[in-house]
PDB file of C-alpha atoms in Angstrom:
ATOM      1  CA  MET A   1      -0.074   0.050  -0.040  1.00 43.00           C
ATOM      2  CA  THR A   2       1.354   2.884  -0.954  1.00 53.00           C
ATOM      3  CA  HIS A   3      -0.986   5.865   0.942  1.00 56.00           C
ATOM      4  CA  SER A   4      -3.051   5.209   4.505  1.00 58.00           C
ATOM      5  CA  ILE A   5      -5.832   7.574   5.971  1.00 53.00           C
ATOM      6  CA  GLU A   6      -7.116   5.832   9.389  1.00 50.00           C
ATOM      7  CA  ASN A   7      -9.559   7.627  11.491  1.00 41.00           C
ATOM      8  CA  THR A   8      -8.630   7.588  15.187  1.00 36.00           C
ATOM      9  CA  HIS A   9     -11.217   7.529  17.848  1.00 32.00           C
ATOM     10  CA  GLU A  10      -9.912   9.927  20.228  1.00 36.00           C
ATOM     11  CA  ASN A  11     -10.327  13.087  18.271  1.00 38.00           C
ATOM     12  CA  ASN A  12     -12.290  12.161  15.319  1.00 41.00           C
ATOM     13  CA  LYS A  13      -9.667  13.371  13.077  1.00 60.00           C
ATOM     14  CA  GLU A  14      -7.425  11.172  10.505  1.00 84.00           C
ATOM     15  CA  SER A  15      -3.816  10.003  10.475  1.00 94.00           C
ATOM     16  CA  TYR A  16      -2.051   9.697   6.978  1.00 96.00           C
ATOM     17  CA  MET A  17       0.970   7.917   6.233  1.00 97.00           C
ATOM     18  CA  GLU A  18       2.879   7.807   2.525  1.00 98.00           C
ATOM     19  CA  THR A  19       5.507   5.903   1.232  1.00 98.00           C
ATOM     20  CA  PHE A  20       5.377   7.552  -2.398  1.00 98.00           C
ATOM     21  CA  GLN A  21       5.519   4.227  -4.393  1.00 96.00           C
ATOM     22  CA  GLU A  22       3.034   5.543  -6.880  1.00 96.00           C
ATOM     23  CA  TYR A  23       1.060   8.786  -7.760  1.00 96.00           C
ATOM     24  CA  ASP A  24      -2.734   9.188  -6.377  1.00 96.00           C
ATOM     25  CA  SER A  25      -4.461  11.827  -7.828  1.00 95.00           C
ATOM     26  CA  ASP A  26      -7.428  11.232  -5.119  1.00 96.00           C
ATOM     27  CA  THR A  27      -5.039  11.959  -2.344  1.00 96.00           C
ATOM     28  CA  MET A  28      -1.951  14.131  -3.921  1.00 97.00           C
ATOM     29  CA  GLU A  29      -1.587  16.819  -6.367  1.00 97.00           C
ATOM     30  CA  LEU A  30       1.635  17.760  -8.382  1.00 98.00           C
ATOM     31  CA  ALA A  31       2.237  21.587  -8.948  1.00 96.00           C
ATOM     32  CA  ASP A  32       2.433  22.576 -12.513  1.00 95.00           C
ATOM     33  CA  TRP A  33       2.784  26.368 -13.073  1.00 92.00           C
ATOM     34  CA  ALA A  34       5.251  29.215 -11.371  1.00 92.00           C
ATOM     35  CA  ASN A  35       5.134  30.734  -8.041  1.00 89.00           C
ATOM     36  CA  GLY A  36       7.741  33.719  -9.399  1.00 85.00           C
ATOM     37  CA  GLU A  37       9.301  36.396  -6.821  1.00 86.00           C
ATOM     38  CA  MET A  38      11.966  34.225  -5.365  1.00 93.00           C
ATOM     39  CA  PHE A  39      11.715  30.892  -6.628  1.00 95.00           C
ATOM     40  CA  GLY A  40      13.951  30.761 -10.190  1.00 94.00           C
ATOM     41  CA  CYS A  41      12.014  28.123 -11.613  1.00 96.00           C
ATOM     42  CA  ARG A  42       8.641  26.863 -13.123  1.00 95.00           C
ATOM     43  CA  TRP A  43       7.450  23.704 -11.368  1.00 98.00           C
ATOM     44  CA  SER A  44       6.888  20.647 -13.384  1.00 98.00           C
ATOM     45  CA  PRO A  45       5.313  17.385 -12.619  1.00 98.00           C
ATOM     46  CA  GLU A  46       7.980  15.783 -14.644  1.00 97.00           C
ATOM     47  CA  ASN A  47      10.159  16.608 -12.077  1.00 98.00           C
ATOM     48  CA  VAL A  48       7.910  14.453  -9.573  1.00 98.00           C
ATOM     49  CA  SER A  49       9.337  10.286  -9.832  1.00 98.00           C
ATOM     50  CA  PHE A  50       7.732   7.659  -7.283  1.00 98.00           C
ATOM     51  CA  SER A  51       8.997   4.180  -6.997  1.00 96.00           C
ATOM     52  CA  PHE A  52       9.502   1.467  -4.049  1.00 95.00           C
ATOM     53  CA  GLU A  53      12.507   3.458  -2.797  1.00 95.00           C
ATOM     54  CA  GLY A  54      10.386   6.714  -2.515  1.00 97.00           C
ATOM     55  CA  LEU A  55       9.809  10.329  -3.960  1.00 98.00           C
ATOM     56  CA  ARG A  56      12.514  12.110  -5.867  1.00 99.00           C
ATOM     57  CA  LEU A  57      11.885  16.077  -6.651  1.00 99.00           C
ATOM     58  CA  THR A  58      14.223  16.909  -8.784  1.00 99.00           C
ATOM     59  CA  ILE A  59      15.936  20.660 -10.015  1.00 99.00           C
ATOM     60  CA  ALA A  60      16.402  20.326 -14.110  1.00 98.00           C
ATOM     61  CA  GLN A  61      15.750  22.274 -17.374  1.00 96.00           C
ATOM     62  CA  ASP A  62      13.091  21.675 -19.833  1.00 94.00           C
ATOM     63  CA  GLU A  63      13.432  21.419 -23.946  1.00 91.00           C
ATOM     64  CA  LYS A  64      13.528  25.471 -23.829  1.00 92.00           C
ATOM     65  CA  GLY A  65      16.583  25.429 -21.320  1.00 93.00           C
ATOM     66  CA  GLU A  66      14.182  26.689 -18.368  1.00 95.00           C
ATOM     67  CA  LEU A  67      14.963  25.965 -14.653  1.00 97.00           C
ATOM     68  CA  THR A  68      12.461  23.477 -13.655  1.00 98.00           C
ATOM     69  CA  GLY A  69      11.768  22.473  -9.640  1.00 98.00           C
ATOM     70  CA  GLY A  70       9.595  19.463  -8.401  1.00 98.00           C
ATOM     71  CA  GLU A  71       6.881  20.039  -5.891  1.00 98.00           C
ATOM     72  CA  TRP A  72       4.320  17.561  -4.094  1.00 99.00           C
ATOM     73  CA  ARG A  73       0.951  18.382  -1.804  1.00 98.00           C
ATOM     74  CA  THR A  74      -1.875  16.981  -0.482  1.00 98.00           C
ATOM     75  CA  ARG A  75      -5.339  17.375  -1.636  1.00 97.00           C
ATOM     76  CA  GLU A  76      -6.388  17.193   1.752  1.00 96.00           C
ATOM     77  CA  SER A  77      -5.769  19.979   4.666  1.00 97.00           C
ATOM     78  CA  PHE A  78      -4.468  18.456   8.450  1.00 97.00           C
ATOM     79  CA  GLY A  79      -4.391  20.516  11.465  1.00 98.00           C
ATOM     80  CA  PHE A  80      -2.924  20.266  14.776  1.00 98.00           C
ATOM     81  CA  GLY A  81      -0.542  17.230  15.138  1.00 98.00           C
ATOM     82  CA  LYS A  82       2.577  15.510  14.961  1.00 99.00           C
ATOM     83  CA  TYR A  83       4.167  16.114  11.089  1.00 99.00           C
ATOM     84  CA  GLU A  84       7.332  13.700   9.796  1.00 99.00           C
ATOM     85  CA  VAL A  85       9.653  13.474   7.104  1.00 99.00           C
ATOM     86  CA  SER A  86      12.296  11.082   6.041  1.00 99.00           C
ATOM     87  CA  MET A  87      14.427  12.700   3.490  1.00 99.00           C
ATOM     88  CA  LYS A  88      17.647  13.441   2.430  1.00 99.00           C
ATOM     89  CA  PRO A  89      17.937  17.064   0.804  1.00 99.00           C
ATOM     90  CA  ILE A  90      19.941  18.396  -2.453  1.00 99.00           C
ATOM     91  CA  LYS A  91      23.590  19.450  -1.128  1.00 99.00           C
ATOM     92  CA  ASN A  92      24.283  22.512  -3.796  1.00 98.00           C
ATOM     93  CA  THR A  93      24.629  26.245  -2.975  1.00 98.00           C
ATOM     94  CA  GLY A  94      21.969  28.829  -4.422  1.00 98.00           C
ATOM     95  CA  VAL A  95      18.910  25.832  -3.468  1.00 98.00           C
ATOM     96  CA  VAL A  96      16.191  24.684  -1.074  1.00 98.00           C
ATOM     97  CA  SER A  97      14.997  20.940  -0.547  1.00 99.00           C
ATOM     98  CA  SER A  98      11.777  21.653   1.529  1.00 99.00           C
ATOM     99  CA  PHE A  99       8.829  19.682   3.755  1.00 99.00           C
ATOM    100  CA  PHE A 100       6.527  21.665   5.524  1.00 99.00           C
ATOM    101  CA  THR A 101       2.423  22.621   6.181  1.00 99.00           C
ATOM    102  CA  TYR A 102       1.259  25.714   3.915  1.00 98.00           C
ATOM    103  CA  THR A 103      -2.632  26.909   3.092  1.00 97.00           C
ATOM    104  CA  GLY A 104      -3.206  30.565   1.438  1.00 96.00           C
ATOM    105  CA  PRO A 105      -5.275  32.314  -0.660  1.00 95.00           C
ATOM    106  CA  SER A 106      -5.426  30.315  -3.550  1.00 90.00           C
ATOM    107  CA  ASP A 107      -7.160  27.754  -0.517  1.00 94.00           C
ATOM    108  CA  GLY A 108      -9.529  30.253   0.344  1.00 95.00           C
ATOM    109  CA  THR A 109      -7.489  30.841   3.526  1.00 97.00           C
ATOM    110  CA  GLN A 110      -5.140  33.076   5.149  1.00 96.00           C
ATOM    111  CA  TRP A 111      -1.705  32.619   4.492  1.00 97.00           C
ATOM    112  CA  ASP A 112       0.000  29.537   7.510  1.00 98.00           C
ATOM    113  CA  GLU A 113       2.617  27.817   7.365  1.00 98.00           C
ATOM    114  CA  ILE A 114       5.373  25.668   9.239  1.00 99.00           C
ATOM    115  CA  ASP A 115       9.008  25.051   7.686  1.00 98.00           C
ATOM    116  CA  ILE A 116      11.493  22.566   7.331  1.00 99.00           C
ATOM    117  CA  GLU A 117      13.922  23.978   5.061  1.00 99.00           C
ATOM    118  CA  PHE A 118      17.428  22.678   3.729  1.00 99.00           C
ATOM    119  CA  LEU A 119      19.719  25.539   2.046  1.00 99.00           C
ATOM    120  CA  GLY A 120      21.739  23.408   0.043  1.00 98.00           C
ATOM    121  CA  TYR A 121      25.003  25.829   0.396  1.00 98.00           C
ATOM    122  CA  ASP A 122      25.453  24.133   4.172  1.00 98.00           C
ATOM    123  CA  THR A 123      23.780  20.974   4.812  1.00 99.00           C
ATOM    124  CA  THR A 124      24.844  20.355   8.068  1.00 99.00           C
ATOM    125  CA  LYS A 125      22.186  22.565   9.144  1.00 99.00           C
ATOM    126  CA  VAL A 126      18.195  23.286   8.617  1.00 99.00           C
ATOM    127  CA  GLN A 127      16.023  26.030   9.311  1.00 99.00           C
ATOM    128  CA  PHE A 128      12.760  26.065  10.897  1.00 99.00           C
ATOM    129  CA  ASN A 129      10.592  29.000  10.456  1.00 98.00           C
ATOM    130  CA  TYR A 130       6.370  29.527  10.261  1.00 98.00           C
ATOM    131  CA  PHE A 131       4.081  31.981   8.861  1.00 98.00           C
ATOM    132  CA  ILE A 132       0.960  33.555  10.263  1.00 97.00           C
ATOM    133  CA  ASN A 133      -1.679  35.049   8.192  1.00 96.00           C
ATOM    134  CA  GLY A 134       1.772  35.983   6.018  1.00 95.00           C
ATOM    135  CA  VAL A 135       3.671  37.103   8.622  1.00 95.00           C
ATOM    136  CA  GLY A 136       7.273  35.518   8.958  1.00 93.00           C
ATOM    137  CA  ASN A 137      10.759  36.653  10.219  1.00 92.00           C
ATOM    138  CA  HIS A 138      10.521  33.269  12.371  1.00 97.00           C
ATOM    139  CA  GLU A 139      13.969  31.610  11.018  1.00 97.00           C
ATOM    140  CA  TYR A 140      15.557  29.219  13.644  1.00 98.00           C
ATOM    141  CA  LEU A 141      19.104  27.388  11.887  1.00 98.00           C
ATOM    142  CA  TYR A 142      20.052  24.453  13.608  1.00 99.00           C
ATOM    143  CA  ASP A 143      23.308  22.822  13.663  1.00 99.00           C
ATOM    144  CA  LEU A 144      22.404  19.126  12.691  1.00 99.00           C
ATOM    145  CA  GLY A 145      26.000  17.857  13.670  1.00 98.00           C
ATOM    146  CA  PHE A 146      25.674  16.114  10.427  1.00 99.00           C
ATOM    147  CA  ASP A 147      25.442  15.940   6.988  1.00 99.00           C
ATOM    148  CA  ALA A 148      21.431  15.234   6.008  1.00 99.00           C
ATOM    149  CA  SER A 149      22.445  14.954   2.357  1.00 99.00           C
ATOM    150  CA  GLU A 150      24.557  11.711   3.001  1.00 99.00           C
ATOM    151  CA  ALA A 151      21.829   9.554   4.453  1.00 98.00           C
ATOM    152  CA  PHE A 152      18.529   9.432   5.121  1.00 99.00           C
ATOM    153  CA  HIS A 153      16.949  11.567   8.702  1.00 99.00           C
ATOM    154  CA  THR A 154      13.936  12.030  10.317  1.00 99.00           C
ATOM    155  CA  TYR A 155      12.649  15.387  10.118  1.00 99.00           C
ATOM    156  CA  GLY A 156       9.145  16.767  11.905  1.00 99.00           C
ATOM    157  CA  PHE A 157       7.649  19.081  13.791  1.00 99.00           C
ATOM    158  CA  GLU A 158       4.591  18.729  16.346  1.00 99.00           C
ATOM    159  CA  TRP A 159       1.741  21.823  16.259  1.00 99.00           C
ATOM    160  CA  ARG A 160      -0.363  22.534  18.883  1.00 98.00           C
ATOM    161  CA  ASN A 161      -2.430  25.576  19.633  1.00 96.00           C
ATOM    162  CA  ASP A 162      -0.245  26.940  21.590  1.00 97.00           C
ATOM    163  CA  PHE A 163       3.568  25.716  20.744  1.00 98.00           C
ATOM    164  CA  ILE A 164       5.335  24.503  17.391  1.00 99.00           C
ATOM    165  CA  THR A 165       8.285  21.844  18.316  1.00 99.00           C
ATOM    166  CA  TRP A 166      10.418  20.892  15.811  1.00 99.00           C
ATOM    167  CA  PHE A 167      12.697  17.583  16.281  1.00 99.00           C
ATOM    168  CA  VAL A 168      15.620  15.600  14.405  1.00 99.00           C
ATOM    169  CA  ASP A 169      15.675  12.192  14.772  1.00 99.00           C
ATOM    170  CA  GLY A 170      12.775  11.853  17.633  1.00 98.00           C
ATOM    171  CA  GLU A 171      14.888  14.710  19.519  1.00 98.00           C
ATOM    172  CA  PRO A 172      13.230  17.982  20.182  1.00 99.00           C
ATOM    173  CA  VAL A 173      15.499  20.865  18.932  1.00 99.00           C
ATOM    174  CA  HIS A 174      13.339  23.970  19.242  1.00 99.00           C
ATOM    175  CA  THR A 175      10.145  25.160  20.102  1.00 99.00           C
ATOM    176  CA  VAL A 176       8.151  28.136  19.546  1.00 98.00           C
ATOM    177  CA  THR A 177       4.993  29.259  21.997  1.00 98.00           C
ATOM    178  CA  GLU A 178       3.709  32.617  20.356  1.00 95.00           C
ATOM    179  CA  ASP A 179       1.806  34.011  17.314  1.00 95.00           C
ATOM    180  CA  ILE A 180       0.830  30.421  16.786  1.00 98.00           C
ATOM    181  CA  PRO A 181      -0.525  29.739  13.237  1.00 97.00           C
ATOM    182  CA  SER A 182      -4.320  27.503  13.263  1.00 97.00           C
ATOM    183  CA  THR A 183      -5.557  27.268  10.295  1.00 97.00           C
ATOM    184  CA  PRO A 184      -6.058  23.400   8.354  1.00 98.00           C
ATOM    185  CA  SER A 185      -3.207  23.140   5.998  1.00 98.00           C
ATOM    186  CA  LYS A 186      -1.749  21.118   3.055  1.00 98.00           C
ATOM    187  CA  ILE A 187       1.269  18.966   3.272  1.00 99.00           C
ATOM    188  CA  MET A 188       3.771  19.856   0.423  1.00 98.00           C
ATOM    189  CA  MET A 189       7.203  19.170  -0.268  1.00 99.00           C
ATOM    190  CA  ASN A 190       9.365  21.088  -3.247  1.00 98.00           C
ATOM    191  CA  VAL A 191      12.859  21.702  -4.297  1.00 99.00           C
ATOM    192  CA  TRP A 192      13.874  25.329  -6.407  1.00 98.00           C
ATOM    193  CA  PRO A 193      16.821  27.481  -6.978  1.00 98.00           C
ATOM    194  CA  GLY A 194      16.596  30.525  -5.531  1.00 96.00           C
ATOM    195  CA  THR A 195      16.714  34.103  -7.258  1.00 95.00           C
ATOM    196  CA  GLY A 196      17.353  37.376  -6.015  1.00 95.00           C
ATOM    197  CA  VAL A 197      18.215  36.215  -2.738  1.00 96.00           C
ATOM    198  CA  ASP A 198      21.977  35.015  -2.519  1.00 96.00           C
ATOM    199  CA  GLU A 199      22.405  36.297   0.855  1.00 94.00           C
ATOM    200  CA  TRP A 200      20.016  33.573   1.685  1.00 96.00           C
ATOM    201  CA  LEU A 201      20.644  30.796  -0.442  1.00 97.00           C
ATOM    202  CA  GLY A 202      24.318  31.783  -2.024  1.00 96.00           C
ATOM    203  CA  PRO A 203      24.413  32.239  -5.874  1.00 97.00           C
ATOM    204  CA  TYR A 204      22.920  29.152  -7.624  1.00 97.00           C
ATOM    205  CA  ASP A 205      25.772  27.578 -10.196  1.00 96.00           C
ATOM    206  CA  GLY A 206      23.323  26.332 -12.726  1.00 94.00           C
ATOM    207  CA  THR A 207      23.947  22.513 -11.446  1.00 96.00           C
ATOM    208  CA  ILE A 208      21.675  20.424 -13.013  1.00 97.00           C
ATOM    209  CA  PRO A 209      20.260  17.654 -12.555  1.00 98.00           C
ATOM    210  CA  LEU A 210      20.017  18.293  -8.790  1.00 99.00           C
ATOM    211  CA  VAL A 211      17.713  15.541  -7.098  1.00 99.00           C
ATOM    212  CA  ALA A 212      16.226  15.307  -3.211  1.00 99.00           C
ATOM    213  CA  GLU A 213      14.976  12.311  -2.014  1.00 99.00           C
ATOM    214  CA  TYR A 214      12.048  11.462   0.225  1.00 99.00           C
ATOM    215  CA  GLN A 215      11.502   8.077   2.189  1.00 98.00           C
ATOM    216  CA  GLN A 216       7.925   8.319   3.881  1.00 98.00           C
ATOM    217  CA  ILE A 217       5.534  11.105   5.613  1.00 99.00           C
ATOM    218  CA  SER A 218       3.186  10.997   8.358  1.00 98.00           C
ATOM    219  CA  TYR A 219       0.907  12.680   9.811  1.00 98.00           C
ATOM    220  CA  LEU A 220      -0.671  12.198  13.722  1.00 98.00           C
ATOM    221  CA  PRO A 221      -3.362  14.079  15.564  1.00 96.00           C
TER     222      PRO A 221
END
């Protein structure tokens, strides 16, 4: 089974797990548009691949020589709970590999978001961030003590109405307790080269293809 959604009796919400063995249009969506601004690519469904080994998101070029990235998301929205991913990010200056929850105007809601982001110029660190009604600037850079691009590790966060705690391999490493987002959100992952944000990501050097790997994601209420 590639994915499962189960009802949990204690709070009548659904748990979710995905191992990415195949594409299921009923439960997931692949982006095929361009965000613009700091995203130096358009999203291409061709840059998202599924297998028994998991999901691969790729930065590449299309037939016109334009840069493309890969983005995956759930169709369903999820609320408070614990979110986890097993992944290996891209190691390359100027790019981002991510796991996050997001909802915004395209979903008919305010912009709320909780992020786990790897900045490819230094994959011995991971950046945590969150947005409430479009207001961010809560970045926290955590030193992992290992190179995340070399092996799969588990990253996640527990999101409640009064706190968010981020985890690395099951250990809590960062907690916030103010201005916590509350809008149910979609689970998302993407990889992309930055443009105009060299001070944050470093300059993208044009290397292609670049691949991030994801083994599994999960949500528990």
